[in-house]
mmCIF file of C-alpha atoms (C1' of nucleotides) in Angstrom:
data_model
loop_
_atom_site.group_PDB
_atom_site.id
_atom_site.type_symbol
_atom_site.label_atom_id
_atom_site.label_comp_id
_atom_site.label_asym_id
_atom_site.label_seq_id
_atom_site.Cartn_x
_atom_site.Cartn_y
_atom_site.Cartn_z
ATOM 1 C CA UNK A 1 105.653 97.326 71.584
ATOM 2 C CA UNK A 2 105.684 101.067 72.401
ATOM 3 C CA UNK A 3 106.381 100.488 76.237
ATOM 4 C CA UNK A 4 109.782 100.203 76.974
ATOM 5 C CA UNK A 5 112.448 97.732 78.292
ATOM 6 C CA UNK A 6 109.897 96.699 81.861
ATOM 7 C CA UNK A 7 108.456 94.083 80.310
ATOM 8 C CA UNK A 8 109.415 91.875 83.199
ATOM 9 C CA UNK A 9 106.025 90.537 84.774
ATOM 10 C CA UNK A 10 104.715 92.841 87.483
ATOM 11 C CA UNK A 11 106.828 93.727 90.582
ATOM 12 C CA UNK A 12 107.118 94.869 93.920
ATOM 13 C CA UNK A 13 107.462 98.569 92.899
ATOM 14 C CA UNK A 14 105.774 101.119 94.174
ATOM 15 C CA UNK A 15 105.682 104.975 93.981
ATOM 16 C CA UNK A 16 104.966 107.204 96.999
ATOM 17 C CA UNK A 17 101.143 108.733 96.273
ATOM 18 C CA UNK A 18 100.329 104.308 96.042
ATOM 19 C CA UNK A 19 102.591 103.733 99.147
ATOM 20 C CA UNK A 20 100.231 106.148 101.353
ATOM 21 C CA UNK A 21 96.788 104.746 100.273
ATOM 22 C CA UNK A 22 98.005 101.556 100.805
ATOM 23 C CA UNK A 23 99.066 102.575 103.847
ATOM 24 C CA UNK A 24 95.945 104.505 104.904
ATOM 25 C CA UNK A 25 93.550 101.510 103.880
ATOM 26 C CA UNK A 26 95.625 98.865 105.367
ATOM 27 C CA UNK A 27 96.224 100.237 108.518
ATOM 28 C CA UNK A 28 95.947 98.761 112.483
ATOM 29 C CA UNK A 29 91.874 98.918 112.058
ATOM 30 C CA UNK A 30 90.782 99.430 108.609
ATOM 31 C CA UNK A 31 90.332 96.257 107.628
ATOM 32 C CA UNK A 32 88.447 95.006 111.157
ATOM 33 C CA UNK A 33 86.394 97.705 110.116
ATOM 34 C CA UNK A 34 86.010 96.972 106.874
ATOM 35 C CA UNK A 35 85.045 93.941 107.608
ATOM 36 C CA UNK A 36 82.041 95.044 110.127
ATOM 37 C CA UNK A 37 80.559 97.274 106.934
ATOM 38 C CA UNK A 38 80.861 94.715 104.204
ATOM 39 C CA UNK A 39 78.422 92.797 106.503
ATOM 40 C CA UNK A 40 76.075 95.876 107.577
ATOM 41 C CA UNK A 41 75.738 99.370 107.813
ATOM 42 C CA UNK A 42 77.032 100.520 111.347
ATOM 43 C CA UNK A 43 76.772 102.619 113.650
ATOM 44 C CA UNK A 44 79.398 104.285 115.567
ATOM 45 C CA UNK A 45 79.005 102.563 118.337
ATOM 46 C CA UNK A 46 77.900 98.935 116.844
ATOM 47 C CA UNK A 47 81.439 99.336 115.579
ATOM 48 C CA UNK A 48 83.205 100.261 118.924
ATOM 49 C CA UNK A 49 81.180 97.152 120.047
ATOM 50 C CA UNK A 50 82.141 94.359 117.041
ATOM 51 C CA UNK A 51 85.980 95.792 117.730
ATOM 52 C CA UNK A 52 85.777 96.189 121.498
ATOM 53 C CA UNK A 53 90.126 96.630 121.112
ATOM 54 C CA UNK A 54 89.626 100.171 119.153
ATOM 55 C CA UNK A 55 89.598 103.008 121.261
ATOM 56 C CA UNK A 56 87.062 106.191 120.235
ATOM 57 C CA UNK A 57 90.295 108.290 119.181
ATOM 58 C CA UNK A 58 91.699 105.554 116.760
ATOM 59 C CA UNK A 59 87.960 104.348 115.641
ATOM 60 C CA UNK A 60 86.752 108.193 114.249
ATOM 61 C CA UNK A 61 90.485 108.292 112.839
ATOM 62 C CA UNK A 62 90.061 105.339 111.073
ATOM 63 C CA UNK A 63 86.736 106.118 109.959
ATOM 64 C CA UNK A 64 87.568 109.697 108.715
ATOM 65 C CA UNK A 65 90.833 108.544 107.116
ATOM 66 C CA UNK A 66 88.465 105.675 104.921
ATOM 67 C CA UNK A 67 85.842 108.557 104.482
ATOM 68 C CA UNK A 68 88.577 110.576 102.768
ATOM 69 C CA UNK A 69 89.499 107.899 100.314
ATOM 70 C CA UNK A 70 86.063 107.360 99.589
ATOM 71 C CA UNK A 71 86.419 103.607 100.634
ATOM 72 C CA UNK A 72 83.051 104.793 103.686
ATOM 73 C CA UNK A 73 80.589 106.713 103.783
ATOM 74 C CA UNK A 74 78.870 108.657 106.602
ATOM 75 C CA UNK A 75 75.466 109.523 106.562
ATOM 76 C CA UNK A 76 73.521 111.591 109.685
ATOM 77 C CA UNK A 77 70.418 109.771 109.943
ATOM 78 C CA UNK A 78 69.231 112.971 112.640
ATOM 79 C CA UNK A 79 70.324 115.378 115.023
ATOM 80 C CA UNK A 80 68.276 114.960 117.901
ATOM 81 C CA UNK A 81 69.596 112.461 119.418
ATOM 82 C CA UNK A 82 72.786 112.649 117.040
ATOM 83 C CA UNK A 83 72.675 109.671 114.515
ATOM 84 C CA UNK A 84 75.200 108.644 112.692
ATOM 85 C CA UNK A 85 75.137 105.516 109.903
ATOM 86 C CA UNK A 86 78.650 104.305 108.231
ATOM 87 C CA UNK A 87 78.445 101.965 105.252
ATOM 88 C CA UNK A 88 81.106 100.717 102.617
ATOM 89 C CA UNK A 89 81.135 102.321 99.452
ATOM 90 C CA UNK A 90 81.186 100.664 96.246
ATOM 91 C CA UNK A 91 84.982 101.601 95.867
ATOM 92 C CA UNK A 92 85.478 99.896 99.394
ATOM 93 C CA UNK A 93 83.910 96.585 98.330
ATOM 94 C CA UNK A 94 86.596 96.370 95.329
ATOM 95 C CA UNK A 95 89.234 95.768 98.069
ATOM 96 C CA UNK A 96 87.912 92.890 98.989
ATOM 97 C CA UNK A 97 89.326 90.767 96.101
ATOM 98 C CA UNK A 98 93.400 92.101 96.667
ATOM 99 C CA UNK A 99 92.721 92.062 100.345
ATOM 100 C CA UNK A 100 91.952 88.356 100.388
ATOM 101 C CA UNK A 101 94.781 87.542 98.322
ATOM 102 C CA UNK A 102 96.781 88.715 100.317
ATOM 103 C CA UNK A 103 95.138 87.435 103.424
ATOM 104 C CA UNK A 104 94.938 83.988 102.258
ATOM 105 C CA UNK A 105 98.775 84.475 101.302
ATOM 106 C CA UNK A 106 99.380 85.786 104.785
ATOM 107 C CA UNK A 107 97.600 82.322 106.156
ATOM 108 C CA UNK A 108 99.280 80.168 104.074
ATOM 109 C CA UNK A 109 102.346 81.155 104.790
ATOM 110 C CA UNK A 110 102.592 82.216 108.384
ATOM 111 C CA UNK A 111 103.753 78.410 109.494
ATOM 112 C CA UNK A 112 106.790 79.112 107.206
ATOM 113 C CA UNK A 113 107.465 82.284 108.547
ATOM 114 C CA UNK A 114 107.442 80.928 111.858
ATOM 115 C CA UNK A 115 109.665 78.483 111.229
ATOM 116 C CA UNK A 116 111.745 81.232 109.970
ATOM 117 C CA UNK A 117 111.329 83.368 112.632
ATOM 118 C CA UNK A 118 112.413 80.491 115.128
ATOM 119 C CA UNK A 119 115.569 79.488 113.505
ATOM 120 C CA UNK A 120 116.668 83.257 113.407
ATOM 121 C CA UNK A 121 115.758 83.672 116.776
ATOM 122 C CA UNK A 122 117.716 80.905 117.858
ATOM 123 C CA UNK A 123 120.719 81.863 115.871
ATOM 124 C CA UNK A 124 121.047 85.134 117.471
ATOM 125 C CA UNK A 125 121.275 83.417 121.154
ATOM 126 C CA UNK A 126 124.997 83.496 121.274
ATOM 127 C CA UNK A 127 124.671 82.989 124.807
ATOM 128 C CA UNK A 128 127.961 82.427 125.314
ATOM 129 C CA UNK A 129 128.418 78.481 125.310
ATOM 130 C CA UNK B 1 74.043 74.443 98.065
ATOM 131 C CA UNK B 2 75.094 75.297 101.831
ATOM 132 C CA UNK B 3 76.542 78.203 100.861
ATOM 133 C CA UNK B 4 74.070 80.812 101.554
ATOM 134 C CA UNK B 5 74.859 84.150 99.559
ATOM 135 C CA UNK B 6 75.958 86.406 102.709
ATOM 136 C CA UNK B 7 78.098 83.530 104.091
ATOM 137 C CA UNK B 8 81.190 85.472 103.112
ATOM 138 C CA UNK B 9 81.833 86.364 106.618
ATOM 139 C CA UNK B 10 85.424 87.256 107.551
ATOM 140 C CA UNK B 11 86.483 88.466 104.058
ATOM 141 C CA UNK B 12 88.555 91.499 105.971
ATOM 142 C CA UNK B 13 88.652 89.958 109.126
ATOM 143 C CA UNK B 14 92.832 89.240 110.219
ATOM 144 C CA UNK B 15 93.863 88.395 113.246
ATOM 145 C CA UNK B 16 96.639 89.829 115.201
ATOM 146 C CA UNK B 17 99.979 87.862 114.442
ATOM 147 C CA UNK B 18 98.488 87.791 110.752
ATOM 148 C CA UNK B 19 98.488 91.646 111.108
ATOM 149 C CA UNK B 20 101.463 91.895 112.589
ATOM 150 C CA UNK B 21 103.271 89.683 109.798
ATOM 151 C CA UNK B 22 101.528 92.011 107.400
ATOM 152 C CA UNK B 23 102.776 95.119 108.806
ATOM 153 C CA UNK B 24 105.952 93.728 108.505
ATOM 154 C CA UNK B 25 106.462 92.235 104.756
ATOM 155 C CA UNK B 26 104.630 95.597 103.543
ATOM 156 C CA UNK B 27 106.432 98.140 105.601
ATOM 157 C CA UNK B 28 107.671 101.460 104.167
ATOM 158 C CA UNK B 29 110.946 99.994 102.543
ATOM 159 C CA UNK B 30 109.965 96.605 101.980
ATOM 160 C CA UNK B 31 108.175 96.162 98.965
ATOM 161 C CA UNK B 32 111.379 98.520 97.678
ATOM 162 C CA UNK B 33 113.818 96.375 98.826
ATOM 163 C CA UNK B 34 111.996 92.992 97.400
ATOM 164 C CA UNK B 35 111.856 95.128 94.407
ATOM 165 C CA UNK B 36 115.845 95.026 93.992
ATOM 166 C CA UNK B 37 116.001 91.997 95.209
ATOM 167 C CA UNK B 38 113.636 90.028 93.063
ATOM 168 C CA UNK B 39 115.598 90.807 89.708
ATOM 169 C CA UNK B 40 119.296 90.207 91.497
ATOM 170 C CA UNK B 41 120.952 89.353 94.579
ATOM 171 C CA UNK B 42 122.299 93.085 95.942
ATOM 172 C CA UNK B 43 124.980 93.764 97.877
ATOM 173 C CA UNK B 44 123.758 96.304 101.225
ATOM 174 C CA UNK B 45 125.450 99.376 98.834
ATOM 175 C CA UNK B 46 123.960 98.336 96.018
ATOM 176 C CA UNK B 47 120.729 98.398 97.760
ATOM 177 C CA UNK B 48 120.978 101.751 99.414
ATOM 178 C CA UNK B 49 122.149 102.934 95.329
ATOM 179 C CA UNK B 50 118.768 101.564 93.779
ATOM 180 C CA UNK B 51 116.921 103.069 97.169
ATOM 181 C CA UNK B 52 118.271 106.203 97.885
ATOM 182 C CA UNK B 53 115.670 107.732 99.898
ATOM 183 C CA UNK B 54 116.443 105.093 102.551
ATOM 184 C CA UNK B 55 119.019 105.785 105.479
ATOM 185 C CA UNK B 56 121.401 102.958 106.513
ATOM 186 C CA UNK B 57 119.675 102.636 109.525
ATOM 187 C CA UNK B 58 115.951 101.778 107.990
ATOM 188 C CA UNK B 59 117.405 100.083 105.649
ATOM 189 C CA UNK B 60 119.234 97.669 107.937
ATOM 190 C CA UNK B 61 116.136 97.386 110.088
ATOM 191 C CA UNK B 62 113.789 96.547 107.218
ATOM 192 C CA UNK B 63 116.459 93.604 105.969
ATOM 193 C CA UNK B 64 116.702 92.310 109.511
ATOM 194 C CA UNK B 65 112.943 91.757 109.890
ATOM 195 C CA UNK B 66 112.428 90.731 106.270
ATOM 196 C CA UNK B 67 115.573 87.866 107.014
ATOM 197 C CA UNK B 68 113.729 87.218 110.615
ATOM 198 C CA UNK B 69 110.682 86.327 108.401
ATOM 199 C CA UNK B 70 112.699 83.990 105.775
ATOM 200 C CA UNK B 71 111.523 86.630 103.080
ATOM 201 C CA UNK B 72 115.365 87.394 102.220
ATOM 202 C CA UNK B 73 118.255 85.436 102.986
ATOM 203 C CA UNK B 74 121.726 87.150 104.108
ATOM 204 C CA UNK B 75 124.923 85.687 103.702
ATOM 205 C CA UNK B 76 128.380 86.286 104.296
ATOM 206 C CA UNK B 77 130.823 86.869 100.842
ATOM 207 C CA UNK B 78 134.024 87.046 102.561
ATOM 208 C CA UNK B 79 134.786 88.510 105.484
ATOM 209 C CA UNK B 80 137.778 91.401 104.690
ATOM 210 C CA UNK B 81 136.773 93.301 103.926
ATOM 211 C CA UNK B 82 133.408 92.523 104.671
ATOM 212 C CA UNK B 83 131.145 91.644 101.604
ATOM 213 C CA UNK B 84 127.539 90.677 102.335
ATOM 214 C CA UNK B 85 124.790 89.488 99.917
ATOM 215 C CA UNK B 86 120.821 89.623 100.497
ATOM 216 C CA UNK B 87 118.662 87.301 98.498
ATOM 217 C CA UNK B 88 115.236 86.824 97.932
ATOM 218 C CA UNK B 89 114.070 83.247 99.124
ATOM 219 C CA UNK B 90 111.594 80.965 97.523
ATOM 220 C CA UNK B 91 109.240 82.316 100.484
ATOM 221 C CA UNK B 92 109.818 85.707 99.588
ATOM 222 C CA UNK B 93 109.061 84.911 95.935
ATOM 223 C CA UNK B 94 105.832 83.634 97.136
ATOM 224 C CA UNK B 95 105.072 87.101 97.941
ATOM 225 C CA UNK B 96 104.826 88.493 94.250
ATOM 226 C CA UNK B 97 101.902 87.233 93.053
ATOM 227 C CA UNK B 98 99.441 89.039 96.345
ATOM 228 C CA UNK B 99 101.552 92.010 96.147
ATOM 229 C CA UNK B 100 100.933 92.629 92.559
ATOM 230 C CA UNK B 101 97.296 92.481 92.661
ATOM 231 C CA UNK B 102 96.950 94.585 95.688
ATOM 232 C CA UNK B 103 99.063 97.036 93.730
ATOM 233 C CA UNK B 104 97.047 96.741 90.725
ATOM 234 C CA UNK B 105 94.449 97.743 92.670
ATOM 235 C CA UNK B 106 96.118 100.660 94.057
ATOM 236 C CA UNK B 107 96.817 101.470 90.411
ATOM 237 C CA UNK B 108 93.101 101.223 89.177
ATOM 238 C CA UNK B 109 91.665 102.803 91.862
ATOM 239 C CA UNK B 110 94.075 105.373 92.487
ATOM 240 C CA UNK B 111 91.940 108.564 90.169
ATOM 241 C CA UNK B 112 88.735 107.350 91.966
ATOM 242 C CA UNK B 113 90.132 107.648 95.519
ATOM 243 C CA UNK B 114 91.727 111.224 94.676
ATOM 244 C CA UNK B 115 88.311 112.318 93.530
ATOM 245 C CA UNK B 116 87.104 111.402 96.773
ATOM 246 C CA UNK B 117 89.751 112.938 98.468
ATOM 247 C CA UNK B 118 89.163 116.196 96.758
ATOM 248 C CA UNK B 119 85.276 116.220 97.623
ATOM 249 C CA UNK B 120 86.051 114.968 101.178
ATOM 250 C CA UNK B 121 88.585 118.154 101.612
ATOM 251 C CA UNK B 122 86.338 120.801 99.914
ATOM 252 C CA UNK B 123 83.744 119.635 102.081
ATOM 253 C CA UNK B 124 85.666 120.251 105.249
ATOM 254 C CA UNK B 125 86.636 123.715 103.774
ATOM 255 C CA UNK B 126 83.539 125.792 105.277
ATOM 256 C CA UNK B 127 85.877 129.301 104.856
ATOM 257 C CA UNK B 128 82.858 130.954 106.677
ATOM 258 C CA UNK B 129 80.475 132.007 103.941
ATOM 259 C "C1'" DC C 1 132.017 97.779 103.078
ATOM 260 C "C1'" DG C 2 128.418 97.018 106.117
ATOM 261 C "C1'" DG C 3 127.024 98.035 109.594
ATOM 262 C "C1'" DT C 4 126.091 100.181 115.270
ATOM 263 C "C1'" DA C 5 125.200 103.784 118.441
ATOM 264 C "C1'" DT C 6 123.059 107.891 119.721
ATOM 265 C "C1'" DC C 7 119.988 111.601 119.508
ATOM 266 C "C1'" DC C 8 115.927 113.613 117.816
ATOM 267 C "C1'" DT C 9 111.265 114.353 115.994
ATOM 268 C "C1'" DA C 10 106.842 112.895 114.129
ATOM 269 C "C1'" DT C 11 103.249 109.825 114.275
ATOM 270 C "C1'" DG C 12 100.186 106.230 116.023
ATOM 271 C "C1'" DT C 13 97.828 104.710 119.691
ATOM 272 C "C1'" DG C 14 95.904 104.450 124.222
ATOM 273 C "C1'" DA C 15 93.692 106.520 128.536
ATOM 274 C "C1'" DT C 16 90.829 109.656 130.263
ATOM 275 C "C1'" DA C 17 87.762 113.434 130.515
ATOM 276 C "C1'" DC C 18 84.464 116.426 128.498
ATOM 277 C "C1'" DT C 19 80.555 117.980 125.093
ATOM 278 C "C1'" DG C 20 76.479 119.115 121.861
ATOM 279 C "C1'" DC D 1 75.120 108.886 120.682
ATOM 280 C "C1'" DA D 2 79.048 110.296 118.464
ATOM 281 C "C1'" DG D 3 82.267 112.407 118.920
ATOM 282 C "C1'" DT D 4 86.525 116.247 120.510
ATOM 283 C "C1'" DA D 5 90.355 117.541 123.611
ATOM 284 C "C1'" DT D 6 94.246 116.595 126.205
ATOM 285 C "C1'" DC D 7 97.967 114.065 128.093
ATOM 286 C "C1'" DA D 8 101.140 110.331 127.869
ATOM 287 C "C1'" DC D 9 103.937 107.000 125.785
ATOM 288 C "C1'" DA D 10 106.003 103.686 122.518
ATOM 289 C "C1'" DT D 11 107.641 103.129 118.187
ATOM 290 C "C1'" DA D 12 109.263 104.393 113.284
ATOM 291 C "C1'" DG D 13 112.188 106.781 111.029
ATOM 292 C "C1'" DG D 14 115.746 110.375 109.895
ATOM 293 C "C1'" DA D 15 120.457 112.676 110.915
ATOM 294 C "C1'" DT D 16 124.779 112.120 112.278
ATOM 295 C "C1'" DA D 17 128.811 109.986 114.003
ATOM 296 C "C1'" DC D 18 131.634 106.187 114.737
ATOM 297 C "C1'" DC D 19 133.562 101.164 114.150
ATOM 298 C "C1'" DG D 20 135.726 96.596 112.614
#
DNA sequence: CGGTATCCTATGTGATACTG
DNA sequence: CAGTATCACATAGGATACCG
């Protein structure tokens, strides 16, 4: 065994270049949008439509910031009117596996975490009995 | 077989207090913290030693919503001078196994996305030829 | 030691208006 | 249709100082 003393199984580390992607592709409406493409390609506004809570400003962000990573793709399907065609690129469909992990993780768990979130709630009411 | 071939509808869809639950376990100090925690119990100094990037104040906030969502546990060592102990919780350990594939796909995919990142900011560079 | 309190800035997000 | 521009605001996070 070359590799040194981390042996230990896999952990929650994670350097800062991995911290931002994860952040870019997990953010407040990548993966409603996301999960538009991996149905259909879109258009701007079918996509403004399937996630009528997006505003224009945070939907183009979105969609320029998953362009970048190469997770979308744009295409200009003509000028005149403008036309504009989004679709998921093969490197986007690869995050569906770790997404629903961690979605189904998220759903399993979230009765437990309210629980949690109840009983600290209620400890921190020191209303003064 | 009722399951049709496009039937996977939903794969990226999450619904708010699932996203908000997610923005919370995988904030920017979390995984770091669960990191620390899931090979020992730390001390809040030993913590801020194995994550010195984070300020008292982050890192304070990030353990009080990770306790708030039963991820860690806190509890009191002795009280002068104060001593305090964070713990990882069975829930929290729960967490590993989702976490580590959606950071092996960071991992993988990490050259491919900063190819596309390079061709998405060359692109934009149009220095007027 | 393990925090709070305060101030500050940067960013994310929304609302609204305008444009090619 | 598919954006961009601008203003406004809430929140995240850092810097610093103080406290029991």
């Amino acid at each position: 065994m070359p590799e040194t003393t981390d042996s230990h199984e896999g952990e929650f580390r994670i350097e800062h270049p991995h911290r931002e992607l994860l952040d870019q592709v997990l953010d407040k409406w990548s993966l409603s949008v996301l999960n538009e493409l991996c149905e259909r390609p879109c258009r701007f506004n079918d996509l403004r439509r399937a996630i009528p809570e997006v505003t224009q400003k945070s939907l183009t962000a979105t969609l320029r910031r998953l362009e970048r990573n190469g997770i979308v793709e744009r295409s200009l399907l003509s000028s005149r009117p403008v036309a504009v065609e989004y679709r998921i690129t093969p490197l986007g469909k690869t995050m569906r596996p770790p997404v629903e992990v961690l979605l189904e993780w998220v759903a399993a768990h979230m009765p437990e975490v309210e629980r949690a979130r109840r009983a600290f709630d209620d400890d921190g009411d020191d209303d003064g009995a």
